[in-house]
XYZ file of C-alpha atoms in Angstrom:
97
model
C -0.138 6.382 10.304
C -1.728 3.702 11.721
C -0.511 0.535 13.882
C -2.145 -2.423 13.184
C -1.819 -6.356 14.330
C 1.760 -8.176 14.330
C 3.547 -9.972 11.549
C 5.717 -13.262 11.851
C 6.998 -10.553 14.500
C 7.270 -7.360 13.088
C 5.729 -3.809 13.690
C 3.118 -2.967 10.575
C 2.682 0.688 9.192
C -0.066 1.805 7.437
C -0.095 5.071 5.798
C -3.134 6.572 4.796
C -2.618 8.892 0.891
C -5.096 10.727 -1.145
C -4.309 10.088 -4.954
C -6.298 10.639 -7.491
C -9.980 11.675 -5.388
C -9.451 8.171 -3.667
C -8.201 7.262 -0.089
C -5.558 3.962 -0.377
C -3.596 2.458 2.386
C 0.234 1.402 1.736
C 1.240 -1.105 3.988
C 5.410 -2.404 5.299
C 7.591 -3.476 7.731
C 9.222 -1.019 8.581
C 12.560 -3.474 9.948
C 11.496 -5.531 6.435
C 11.881 -2.909 3.166
C 10.566 -5.411 0.759
C 7.093 -6.158 1.888
C 4.983 -3.382 0.932
C 1.427 -3.129 -0.639
C -0.980 -0.259 -1.283
C -4.682 -0.944 -1.537
C -7.844 0.130 -1.220
C -8.216 -0.838 2.320
C -7.160 -0.719 5.635
C -8.362 -4.459 6.068
C -6.820 -5.219 2.378
C -3.720 -3.853 2.809
C -2.856 -5.760 5.455
C -4.195 -9.303 4.570
C -2.930 -8.019 0.499
C 0.879 -7.219 3.395
C 0.064 -11.340 5.302
C 0.150 -12.622 1.970
C 3.690 -10.904 0.952
C 5.426 -11.955 3.527
C 4.001 -15.641 3.026
C 5.955 -15.694 -0.162
C 9.184 -14.234 1.767
C 8.643 -16.808 3.779
C 8.621 -19.129 1.353
C 11.317 -18.041 -0.405
C 13.244 -18.816 2.387
C 13.231 -21.706 3.116
C 13.118 -23.202 -0.688
C 16.232 -21.239 -0.664
C 17.305 -22.471 2.423
C 18.846 -19.115 4.567
C 17.194 -18.513 8.287
C 14.150 -16.372 7.864
C 15.013 -12.801 9.475
C 13.917 -12.196 12.725
C 12.773 -8.750 13.908
C 14.800 -6.318 15.996
C 14.982 -7.060 19.805
C 14.530 -4.004 21.948
C 17.437 -4.187 24.093
C 15.705 -1.210 25.932
C 18.764 1.382 27.851
C 20.426 -1.133 28.834
C 23.391 0.544 28.751
C 22.422 3.897 30.377
C 21.584 2.062 33.277
C 24.915 -0.169 32.673
C 26.765 4.016 33.001
C 24.491 4.624 35.725
C 24.481 1.242 37.873
C 29.248 2.468 37.356
C 29.261 5.814 38.586
C 27.332 4.779 41.706
C 29.677 2.386 42.207
C 32.887 4.952 42.360
C 33.829 7.184 45.383
C 32.281 10.968 45.796
C 34.801 13.032 44.975
C 36.810 15.190 46.451
C 35.665 18.651 47.558
C 39.761 19.923 45.954
C 39.253 18.054 42.813
C 35.425 20.545 42.724
């Protein structure tokens, strides 16, 4: 799987496969499953996916619906919050252990 330049803020995944003695590239937006194209070259796959995304944007605009946004990477905020909370508690006494 290859990574390519983002389209509309979404990550782009490109998978190379061999079928019928030819190499095919499948490009898709993993966070938006309906945007998927297949092409004979890597550049062509990226261009077709860009065109497909433009069509999707046009469909949303004509319907008057807000365009979907890529999911935000929240990192490990919750884990750090728990660690800070545990660190702020008083230590356990020896008789509890």
